[in-house]
């Protein structure tokens, strides 16, 4: 195993301890619920945004807790949804009466557990709503069946900006839904991630192979094939994403070229170069770009491309100032 | 090879094209010198900061070009100093008459080529000075013989803040020297990086082995040994670093827990957790912490720890607002 950890059984609590220690100006670990990370700003009165999912995608989720961004995150075990009880406790801690919107990737475990938490909290009078994020265009034909990947960032940012602007719960949810509709992603990988509990790869991928369309937990892609050039890979992925979008000569996109954890930033820039060329050929304007490890799969070597097609509203929400450890606008 | 590139011969120009395309609000590639990246703000009149070195350490160096940070960077080939000619061209492009300070890691090739560039530019009337950065405590006993690693960030930030404040070249250099004196780093690795030109590892390291003290190009560490726990590794590294510092109960440090490219952020947080505990035991206060891939060795799996011991002046320079793609204060 090429991981630098202690006992694999303790990784989740230890990474959260490390995170909350490093960024204690922004967050604290809930002493009653180790998987819950609370923003230091949660006394602010507005609709609150809770995000979360399995561990192993850092800096997603807690990296995006901060002023005008998310208010709390709830972490489960590696690639495993947090418990309903933990999410419920987070709701109770952050709700100042204006209600709570929960955002998470559209995975069955997350949907089930966040929903149960919402029911528990609603029984006690909290207003709670939720949106499973569905940006991975390759994961299903029906948008509502798709998984959430790095597009999470766009949806979280838009919803949190709307909340910070004082919008009510229905309006904040509408902003999140709009952002989710506009956001289209696709991933690829050259390797598995290493599960710290077993010390082994989650699945086997030979050196020199790759899989376009693969999900962040190793969900199957198009096919296992020999590694192509960065330009060919980016072209193929961008074709899939653009086929899912209605674009014209006025289209502007907010781009995330996201590293999955083990891919060097050098390679990410090389991929971004081709992506920018393709978008220019399609007369699509890049409004802003992020390049780096924003939503990872631990040490998985791979990347994803996210294109968020801007509306005037989405542009304004993405430009709204925010301040979190891994995203500042 | 588990890299996502095109022809290995083209990686340097392609990563720079991708970088300057993604962050074209901040920088542009010099059309006359492909390895030179110029800040969009270089018309500002103050002492200018040029940084640079071999490719393969992204986001170092260009990630730190921006308002109140560096003004230009010069990239060489993989792990190779840029040419004197390229550095000379960068000096001519950025100097507005107040002079130029060049900052780079203390490697013989960089020292030689930046020095030659300085001579060429001085012959034409430019005021140029330079400082090789020497933060790697393990790399040599004599401070002036040490290599520069992630502590580069601290020195660049301090010098650039002083320059932005309108200080003259001697004062800016004094700020850089002060920051360099206060900054102490050490690294470790579990793997080699993959050279994109050959597609092969630069050196061999078996899975399950590690080397504490290793440099960012694979320079030898203490000894090759079996992988220890994160807590043991961090303890051993912190002991070395603290032995190199004079601390007391008033000591405050600015911390960089830096991933070398392939180490998951989860593991970096687990390492940070132990580092914070050790510093607390020594009654050393963490003033601010950065955790992430700030100065990498492409896909090398490893990390480094940097402690910058604050003086009131250094603290003020590090807190001075700046805005670059990979560092915003």
XYZ file of C-alpha atoms in Angstrom:
658
model
C 0.000 0.000 0.000
C 1.274 3.468 -0.846
C -0.749 5.406 1.694
C 0.536 7.360 4.691
C -1.961 6.614 7.461
C -2.150 5.023 10.888
C -4.598 2.200 11.653
C -6.948 1.931 8.672
C -9.877 1.661 11.093
C -9.238 5.211 12.298
C -8.767 7.129 9.077
C -12.166 8.810 9.078
C -11.968 10.261 12.544
C -8.308 11.162 12.067
C -8.740 13.010 8.785
C -11.624 14.964 10.281
C -9.539 15.809 13.353
C -6.725 16.967 11.108
C -9.018 18.978 8.877
C -10.815 20.745 11.694
C -7.506 21.428 13.435
C -5.914 22.928 10.321
C -8.916 25.114 9.540
C -10.183 25.937 13.003
C -10.821 29.533 11.949
C -13.587 28.149 9.719
C -14.887 24.938 11.262
C -15.105 22.699 14.286
C -15.754 19.011 14.712
C -19.053 18.503 16.552
C -17.965 17.026 19.898
C -21.155 14.953 20.044
C -20.911 13.591 16.484
C -17.392 13.061 15.162
C -18.545 12.861 11.528
C -20.215 16.272 11.692
C -18.169 19.354 10.787
C -19.818 22.662 11.638
C -18.976 26.084 10.221
C -17.964 28.696 12.777
C -20.502 31.057 11.173
C -23.645 28.968 11.751
C -25.240 31.531 14.057
C -25.921 33.666 10.941
C -29.658 33.676 10.324
C -30.518 32.347 6.850
C -31.401 29.071 5.179
C -28.628 26.623 5.957
C -26.822 24.293 3.571
C -25.756 20.842 4.777
C -23.579 18.758 2.481
C -22.000 15.367 2.832
C -21.387 11.821 1.775
C -18.790 9.118 2.186
C -15.195 9.888 3.134
C -12.517 9.683 0.466
C -13.385 12.691 -1.668
C -11.492 15.389 0.188
C -11.530 18.394 0.055
C -15.162 17.588 -0.753
C -17.142 18.067 1.417
C -15.789 20.127 4.348
C -13.426 22.156 2.200
C -16.494 24.044 1.054
C -17.798 25.031 4.476
C -17.343 28.738 5.054
C -18.861 32.162 4.896
C -21.480 32.270 2.096
C -20.755 28.648 1.291
C -21.971 25.481 3.060
C -22.746 25.535 6.794
C -21.979 21.947 7.798
C -20.858 18.662 6.312
C -21.493 15.123 7.451
C -18.947 12.433 6.630
C -19.556 8.714 6.472
C -17.000 5.939 6.353
C -14.962 5.416 3.182
C -17.357 5.585 0.217
C -20.296 5.082 2.605
C -23.168 7.413 3.405
C -23.218 9.070 6.816
C -25.857 7.748 9.232
C -29.324 9.339 9.412
C -28.628 10.114 13.073
C -25.491 12.136 12.230
C -27.279 14.118 9.521
C -30.203 14.738 11.896
C -27.826 16.068 14.544
C -26.259 18.400 11.974
C -29.679 19.750 11.023
C -30.459 20.497 14.677
C -27.132 22.258 15.141
C -27.313 24.588 12.136
C -31.018 25.405 11.740
C -31.812 28.926 12.922
C -35.471 28.566 11.935
C -35.218 29.493 8.263
C -34.860 25.867 7.214
C -32.149 23.597 5.845
C -31.325 22.425 2.328
C -29.272 19.241 2.111
C -27.114 18.634 -0.973
C -25.384 15.344 -1.742
C -24.486 13.204 -4.713
C -27.277 11.010 -6.045
C -26.213 7.662 -4.551
C -28.823 5.327 -3.062
C -27.274 5.195 0.416
C -26.991 8.967 0.661
C -30.543 9.510 -0.617
C -31.942 7.041 1.909
C -30.042 8.313 4.929
C -30.421 12.031 4.250
C -34.160 11.443 3.660
C -34.527 9.609 6.975
C -32.702 12.424 8.737
C -35.055 14.935 7.138
C -38.081 13.012 8.412
C -36.633 12.853 11.928
C -35.963 16.592 11.901
C -39.327 17.485 10.379
C -41.033 15.567 13.182
C -39.420 18.087 15.504
C -40.560 21.080 13.489
C -37.517 21.772 11.295
C -38.141 22.738 7.687
C -35.861 20.517 5.613
C -35.530 19.914 1.906
C -32.911 18.132 -0.149
C -31.508 17.762 -3.636
C -29.485 14.795 -4.871
C -26.946 16.146 -7.368
C -26.929 14.467 -10.809
C -24.180 15.975 -12.971
C -22.444 12.819 -14.298
C -23.762 12.669 -17.876
C -22.381 9.191 -18.532
C -23.895 7.510 -15.481
C -27.485 7.219 -16.803
C -29.708 8.411 -19.636
C -32.366 9.821 -17.327
C -30.985 12.873 -15.600
C -32.698 11.969 -12.327
C -30.858 8.612 -12.260
C -27.418 10.162 -12.712
C -24.722 10.282 -10.045
C -23.210 13.414 -8.576
C -19.502 14.107 -9.023
C -17.452 17.342 -9.118
C -20.523 19.299 -10.244
C -21.419 19.183 -6.560
C -19.307 22.312 -6.208
C -21.433 24.322 -8.633
C -24.686 23.308 -6.962
C -23.360 23.920 -3.457
C -21.993 27.333 -4.425
C -25.220 28.451 -6.113
C -27.471 27.290 -3.284
C -25.256 28.753 -0.586
C -25.063 32.122 -2.341
C -28.860 32.212 -2.631
C -29.145 31.343 1.081
C -26.636 34.030 2.057
C -28.659 36.535 0.036
C -31.617 35.847 2.329
C -33.733 33.781 -0.039
C -36.248 31.391 1.515
C -35.972 27.612 1.475
C -38.057 27.134 -1.689
C -36.025 29.793 -3.506
C -32.720 28.302 -2.358
C -33.824 24.880 -3.533
C -34.890 26.361 -6.876
C -31.413 27.887 -7.254
C -29.825 24.502 -6.491
C -32.091 22.770 -9.012
C -31.264 25.335 -11.652
C -27.513 24.935 -11.002
C -27.864 21.148 -11.142
C -29.704 21.335 -14.483
C -26.950 23.504 -15.962
C -24.063 21.301 -14.802
C -22.624 18.421 -16.822
C -19.640 16.269 -15.865
C -17.770 13.167 -16.921
C -14.803 11.336 -15.432
C -12.070 8.873 -16.340
C -9.423 6.923 -14.462
C -6.107 5.158 -14.980
C -6.056 3.402 -11.620
C -8.132 2.319 -8.682
C -8.095 4.092 -5.371
C -6.527 2.278 -2.404
C -8.953 1.412 0.377
C -7.212 2.329 3.637
C -9.177 -0.322 5.551
C -7.867 -3.217 3.474
C -4.708 -1.639 2.122
C -5.745 -2.929 -1.295
C -7.037 -1.458 -4.510
C -10.820 -1.319 -4.700
C -10.667 -2.817 -8.185
C -7.888 -3.927 -10.504
C -6.643 -1.817 -13.360
C -3.454 -2.741 -15.186
C -0.829 -0.077 -15.766
C -1.382 1.223 -19.302
C -5.157 0.792 -19.156
C -7.820 3.427 -18.641
C -11.588 3.710 -18.474
C -13.474 6.770 -19.736
C -16.781 7.415 -17.984
C -15.725 5.734 -14.762
C -17.363 7.035 -11.570
C -15.588 8.281 -8.456
C -16.051 4.939 -6.676
C -14.948 2.935 -9.713
C -18.415 2.606 -11.263
C -17.995 1.204 -14.791
C -17.241 3.472 -17.722
C -17.511 2.917 -21.477
C -14.936 0.154 -21.661
C -11.542 -0.789 -20.329
C -9.023 0.096 -23.014
C -5.416 1.007 -23.624
C -4.400 4.436 -22.410
C -4.857 7.069 -25.100
C -3.267 10.494 -25.332
C -4.556 13.308 -23.141
C -5.921 15.062 -26.232
C -7.870 11.988 -27.373
C -9.265 11.383 -23.892
C -10.349 14.987 -23.432
C -11.917 15.078 -26.912
C -13.924 11.949 -26.268
C -15.137 13.158 -22.871
C -16.002 16.624 -24.132
C -18.011 15.130 -27.016
C -20.126 13.221 -24.490
C -20.651 16.284 -22.326
C -21.495 18.648 -25.185
C -23.949 16.109 -26.638
C -25.828 16.470 -23.350
C -25.996 20.278 -23.546
C -27.860 22.705 -25.783
C -25.271 25.312 -26.676
C -25.172 28.205 -29.111
C -22.790 31.047 -29.950
C -23.739 32.849 -26.733
C -22.940 29.931 -24.449
C -20.619 30.618 -21.539
C -19.370 27.926 -19.190
C -17.802 27.735 -15.770
C -15.257 24.914 -15.978
C -13.862 22.527 -13.384
C -10.972 20.363 -14.573
C -10.844 18.166 -11.513
C -8.038 15.827 -10.472
C -9.147 12.636 -8.716
C -6.181 12.599 -6.338
C -3.212 10.928 -8.011
C -3.013 12.765 -11.338
C -0.287 15.448 -11.400
C -1.350 19.022 -11.860
C 0.971 19.102 -14.898
C -1.260 16.524 -16.599
C -4.378 18.413 -15.542
C -3.063 21.557 -17.236
C -2.262 19.540 -20.372
C -5.850 18.241 -20.361
C -7.201 21.734 -19.753
C -5.269 23.002 -22.795
C -7.147 20.613 -25.087
C -10.475 21.303 -23.396
C -10.043 25.050 -23.937
C -9.206 24.438 -27.614
C -12.318 22.294 -28.123
C -14.575 24.829 -26.407
C -13.138 27.570 -28.589
C -13.819 25.501 -31.725
C -17.442 25.223 -30.555
C -17.506 28.991 -29.919
C -18.217 28.329 -26.243
C -16.717 30.984 -23.991
C -14.974 29.960 -20.779
C -16.185 32.404 -18.154
C -13.990 31.014 -15.370
C -11.947 27.861 -14.793
C -10.850 25.874 -11.770
C -8.065 23.313 -12.211
C -7.006 21.050 -9.356
C -8.079 18.365 -6.895
C -11.543 19.574 -5.882
C -13.465 16.298 -5.564
C -11.211 13.279 -5.308
C -11.229 9.519 -4.924
C -8.298 9.374 -2.523
C -5.297 8.284 -4.645
C -7.196 7.417 -7.833
C -5.250 8.577 -10.897
C -7.784 10.248 -13.138
C -9.751 13.379 -13.738
C -13.183 14.707 -14.517
C -14.455 17.586 -16.598
C -17.387 19.694 -15.440
C -19.068 22.325 -17.603
C -21.678 24.521 -15.949
C -23.607 26.418 -18.613
C -24.185 29.884 -17.272
C -27.480 31.686 -16.996
C -27.375 35.281 -15.719
C -28.642 33.957 -12.366
C -26.080 31.160 -12.128
C -23.270 33.535 -13.072
C -24.265 35.950 -10.340
C -24.493 33.155 -7.733
C -21.083 31.740 -8.711
C -19.538 35.210 -8.543
C -21.013 35.943 -5.106
C -18.096 36.284 -2.654
C -17.412 33.278 -0.428
C -14.615 32.216 1.844
C -13.920 28.561 2.653
C -10.591 26.731 3.040
C -10.691 25.269 -0.490
C -12.771 27.846 -2.371
C -12.585 31.597 -2.124
C -14.346 34.009 -4.479
C 3.074 4.713 -17.186
C 0.131 6.146 -15.301
C 0.262 9.666 -16.696
C -2.266 11.419 -18.899
C -0.194 13.369 -21.408
C 0.477 13.596 -25.132
C 3.995 13.285 -26.557
C 6.398 13.387 -23.611
C 8.584 15.807 -25.587
C 5.846 18.433 -25.473
C 4.739 18.344 -21.855
C 6.461 21.559 -20.823
C 5.009 23.764 -23.499
C 1.617 22.074 -23.194
C 1.290 22.456 -19.441
C 2.242 26.106 -19.729
C -0.301 26.636 -22.511
C -2.963 24.970 -20.372
C -2.015 26.960 -17.306
C -1.982 30.314 -19.029
C -5.241 29.507 -20.798
C -7.014 28.503 -17.571
C -5.809 31.551 -15.670
C -5.704 34.167 -18.399
C -7.172 36.736 -16.036
C -3.877 36.553 -14.137
C -1.141 35.572 -16.567
C -0.035 35.209 -20.134
C 2.609 33.089 -21.810
C 5.306 35.324 -23.284
C 4.896 34.851 -27.053
C 8.643 35.292 -27.548
C 9.701 32.876 -24.799
C 7.364 29.932 -24.211
C 8.841 29.146 -20.778
C 8.170 32.642 -19.470
C 4.834 33.317 -17.769
C 4.091 36.979 -17.141
C 1.585 38.419 -14.692
C -1.091 40.654 -16.212
C -0.266 43.269 -13.554
C 3.405 43.837 -14.460
C 2.878 47.456 -15.440
C 2.558 48.229 -11.699
C 5.587 50.221 -10.663
C 7.509 48.517 -7.842
C 10.362 46.059 -7.386
C 9.496 42.963 -9.371
C 9.725 39.336 -8.234
C 10.751 36.655 -10.741
C 10.536 33.037 -9.667
C 11.236 29.794 -11.438
C 12.959 26.489 -11.830
C 12.429 23.149 -13.497
C 8.993 21.950 -14.559
C 7.302 19.240 -12.520
C 6.494 21.136 -9.330
C 3.159 22.641 -10.308
C 1.433 24.765 -9.051
C 4.934 26.036 -8.155
C 5.938 28.364 -9.740
C 3.280 30.122 -11.865
C 0.455 29.390 -9.428
C 1.970 32.134 -7.296
C 1.985 34.876 -9.924
C -0.647 37.464 -9.142
C -1.444 40.777 -7.560
C 0.939 41.381 -4.628
C 2.628 38.058 -5.293
C 5.217 37.140 -7.936
C 5.333 39.000 -11.257
C 6.706 36.329 -13.584
C 7.933 32.767 -13.565
C 10.386 31.000 -15.825
C 10.035 27.266 -16.370
C 12.748 24.896 -17.522
C 12.336 21.344 -18.740
C 11.426 18.595 -16.281
C 13.614 19.041 -13.181
C 15.949 21.286 -15.201
C 16.765 24.954 -14.730
C 15.409 27.429 -17.258
C 17.988 28.908 -19.626
C 19.796 32.172 -18.782
C 18.307 33.655 -21.956
C 14.728 32.961 -20.833
C 15.343 34.456 -17.392
C 17.008 37.487 -18.982
C 13.980 38.013 -21.239
C 11.694 37.824 -18.215
C 13.760 40.477 -16.416
C 13.474 42.809 -19.393
C 9.719 42.277 -19.598
C 8.870 42.969 -15.953
C 11.386 45.584 -14.817
C 9.803 49.026 -14.525
C 13.062 50.568 -13.311
C 12.771 49.739 -9.607
C 14.767 46.527 -10.018
C 14.101 42.801 -9.916
C 14.574 40.186 -7.204
C 14.836 36.597 -8.433
C 13.874 33.773 -6.084
C 14.514 30.102 -6.791
C 15.432 26.920 -4.963
C 19.118 26.499 -4.190
C 20.050 24.008 -6.921
C 23.317 24.406 -8.818
C 21.727 24.670 -12.264
C 19.249 27.319 -11.152
C 21.923 29.324 -9.327
C 24.185 29.300 -12.374
C 21.543 30.208 -14.936
C 19.751 32.870 -12.915
C 23.155 34.418 -12.111
C 24.095 34.523 -15.775
C 20.771 36.134 -16.607
C 21.358 38.745 -13.915
C 24.750 39.603 -15.424
C 23.256 39.920 -18.897
C 20.512 42.213 -17.595
C 22.868 44.287 -15.444
C 24.997 44.926 -18.515
C 21.919 46.645 -19.929
C 21.329 48.731 -16.828
C 18.781 46.655 -14.928
C 19.147 46.385 -11.162
C 18.902 42.682 -10.367
C 19.461 40.702 -7.202
C 18.684 37.111 -6.286
C 18.220 34.752 -3.392
C 18.513 30.967 -3.592
C 16.006 29.522 -1.105
C 17.402 27.062 1.441
C 14.592 25.724 3.631
C 15.229 21.942 3.495
C 16.822 21.290 6.897
C 17.852 17.743 6.050
C 19.647 18.529 2.822
C 22.853 19.952 4.360
C 24.301 21.081 7.672
C 25.283 24.507 6.418
C 22.181 26.533 5.767
C 23.679 28.084 2.639
C 24.186 24.618 1.132
C 20.572 23.532 1.658
C 18.014 22.994 -1.081
C 14.775 24.911 -1.477
C 11.474 23.056 -1.256
C 7.946 24.150 -0.261
C 9.385 26.947 1.893
C 9.706 28.757 -1.431
C 6.116 29.883 -0.886
C 6.942 31.705 2.339
C 9.931 33.488 0.853
C 8.072 34.445 -2.340
C 5.094 35.741 -0.355
C 7.208 37.817 2.015
C 9.342 39.357 -0.725
C 6.368 40.089 -2.952
C 4.454 41.746 -0.132
C 7.459 43.943 0.639
C 7.728 44.850 -3.046
C 4.035 45.661 -3.288
C 4.430 47.921 -0.254
C 6.895 49.994 -2.260
C 10.105 48.910 -0.562
C 13.321 49.244 -2.544
C 15.326 46.343 -3.936
C 17.661 46.067 -0.931
C 14.712 46.120 1.466
C 12.804 43.528 -0.566
C 15.861 41.287 -0.588
C 16.246 41.746 3.175
C 12.621 40.655 3.639
C 13.269 37.568 1.498
C 16.412 36.737 3.477
C 14.561 37.129 6.742
C 11.732 34.855 5.523
C 14.254 32.285 4.306
C 16.027 32.283 7.691
C 12.748 31.683 9.501
C 11.597 28.817 7.266
C 12.386 25.149 7.882
C 11.156 22.193 5.826
C 11.619 18.469 5.436
C 10.141 15.950 3.036
C 9.541 12.226 2.638
C 8.345 9.958 -0.155
C 6.803 6.536 -0.738
C 7.372 6.487 -4.480
C 9.296 8.010 -7.327
C 7.803 10.481 -9.735
C 7.252 9.332 -13.323
C 9.354 11.149 -15.900
C 7.030 11.979 -18.799
C 9.919 11.948 -21.285
C 10.831 8.330 -20.584
C 7.535 7.113 -19.156
C 9.579 5.526 -16.368
C 10.113 6.163 -12.682
C 13.080 8.433 -11.990
C 14.293 5.977 -9.336
C 13.015 2.702 -7.965
C 11.127 2.446 -4.728
C 9.348 -0.775 -3.779
C 5.762 -0.608 -2.598
C 5.874 -0.644 1.215
C 9.132 1.320 1.399
C 9.652 4.955 2.219
C 12.454 7.461 2.651
C 12.323 10.294 5.153
C 14.369 13.342 4.204
C 14.104 12.721 0.472
C 14.236 15.779 -1.786
C 11.712 16.768 -4.409
C 13.808 15.297 -7.227
C 14.505 12.100 -5.306
C 17.651 13.338 -3.563
C 18.588 10.781 -0.882
C 17.026 10.904 2.557
C 18.041 9.276 5.850
C 17.634 5.697 4.691
C 15.315 3.507 2.679
C 13.102 1.674 5.171
C 9.757 -0.028 5.622
C 6.780 2.308 5.634
C 5.944 3.480 9.153
C 2.676 4.924 10.414
C 1.786 8.503 9.587
C 2.222 9.438 13.250
C 5.731 7.960 13.407
C 6.772 9.624 10.165
C 5.458 13.026 11.191
C 7.091 12.738 14.627
C 10.456 11.899 13.150
C 10.278 14.721 10.611
C 9.093 17.280 13.149
C 11.929 16.322 15.511
C 14.426 17.138 12.743
C 12.768 20.421 11.939
C 12.408 21.590 15.530
C 16.042 20.680 16.250
C 16.913 23.252 13.601
C 14.832 26.029 15.199
C 15.167 28.057 18.365
C 11.670 28.053 19.838
C 10.197 29.182 23.119
C 6.717 29.518 24.626
C 6.010 32.553 22.441
C 6.810 30.820 19.174
C 4.192 31.018 16.445
C 4.491 29.209 13.143
C 2.919 29.402 9.710
C 2.590 25.788 8.563
C 2.562 24.198 5.117
C 1.686 20.507 5.069
C 2.476 19.968 1.412
C 1.495 17.000 -0.727
C 4.030 16.025 -3.384
C 1.377 15.113 -5.951
C 0.200 11.548 -5.411
C -0.611 11.525 -1.688
C -4.370 11.842 -0.998
C -5.559 14.867 0.874
C -7.076 12.443 3.404
C -3.565 11.277 4.319
C -2.324 14.865 4.424
C -5.009 15.734 6.971
C -4.065 12.650 9.021
C -0.434 13.842 8.978
C -1.494 17.377 9.878
C -3.416 16.029 12.898
C -0.205 14.592 14.360
C 1.827 17.665 13.473
C -0.660 19.894 15.298
C -0.502 17.626 18.366
C 3.304 17.726 18.425
C 3.395 21.504 18.068
C 0.893 21.845 20.902
C 3.054 19.608 23.114
C 5.959 21.966 22.395
C 3.706 24.967 23.198
C 4.208 26.236 19.647
C 1.175 28.078 18.362
C -0.012 27.505 14.800
C -0.819 30.938 13.418
C -2.101 29.660 10.081
C -1.945 26.393 8.145
C -2.023 25.423 4.482
C -2.679 21.774 3.596
C -2.567 20.572 0.006
C -0.427 20.175 -3.099
C 1.503 23.466 -3.170
C 4.939 22.356 -4.414
C 4.874 18.938 -6.031
C 7.057 16.395 -7.765
C 4.485 15.448 -10.400
C 3.006 12.118 -9.212
C 5.429 11.435 -6.352
C 3.584 10.006 -3.351
C 4.905 11.858 -0.354
C 4.720 15.050 1.596
C 6.754 17.764 3.224
C 6.349 19.816 6.358
C 7.286 23.490 6.430
C 7.359 25.577 9.597
C 7.937 29.309 9.201
C 8.708 30.829 12.590
C 6.948 34.157 12.684
C 8.471 37.487 13.532
C 6.116 40.480 13.650
C 7.476 41.508 10.243
C 7.058 38.076 8.670
C 3.547 37.768 10.045
C 2.563 41.103 8.543
C 4.071 40.189 5.158
C 2.305 36.797 5.089
C -1.008 38.440 6.020
C -0.681 41.105 3.308
C -3.508 40.546 0.799
C -2.572 38.787 -2.425
C -4.457 37.209 -5.272
C -2.985 34.463 -7.435
C -4.593 31.332 -8.884
C -3.217 29.055 -6.148
C -2.834 31.443 -3.205
C -5.214 34.123 -2.104
C -4.935 36.029 1.177
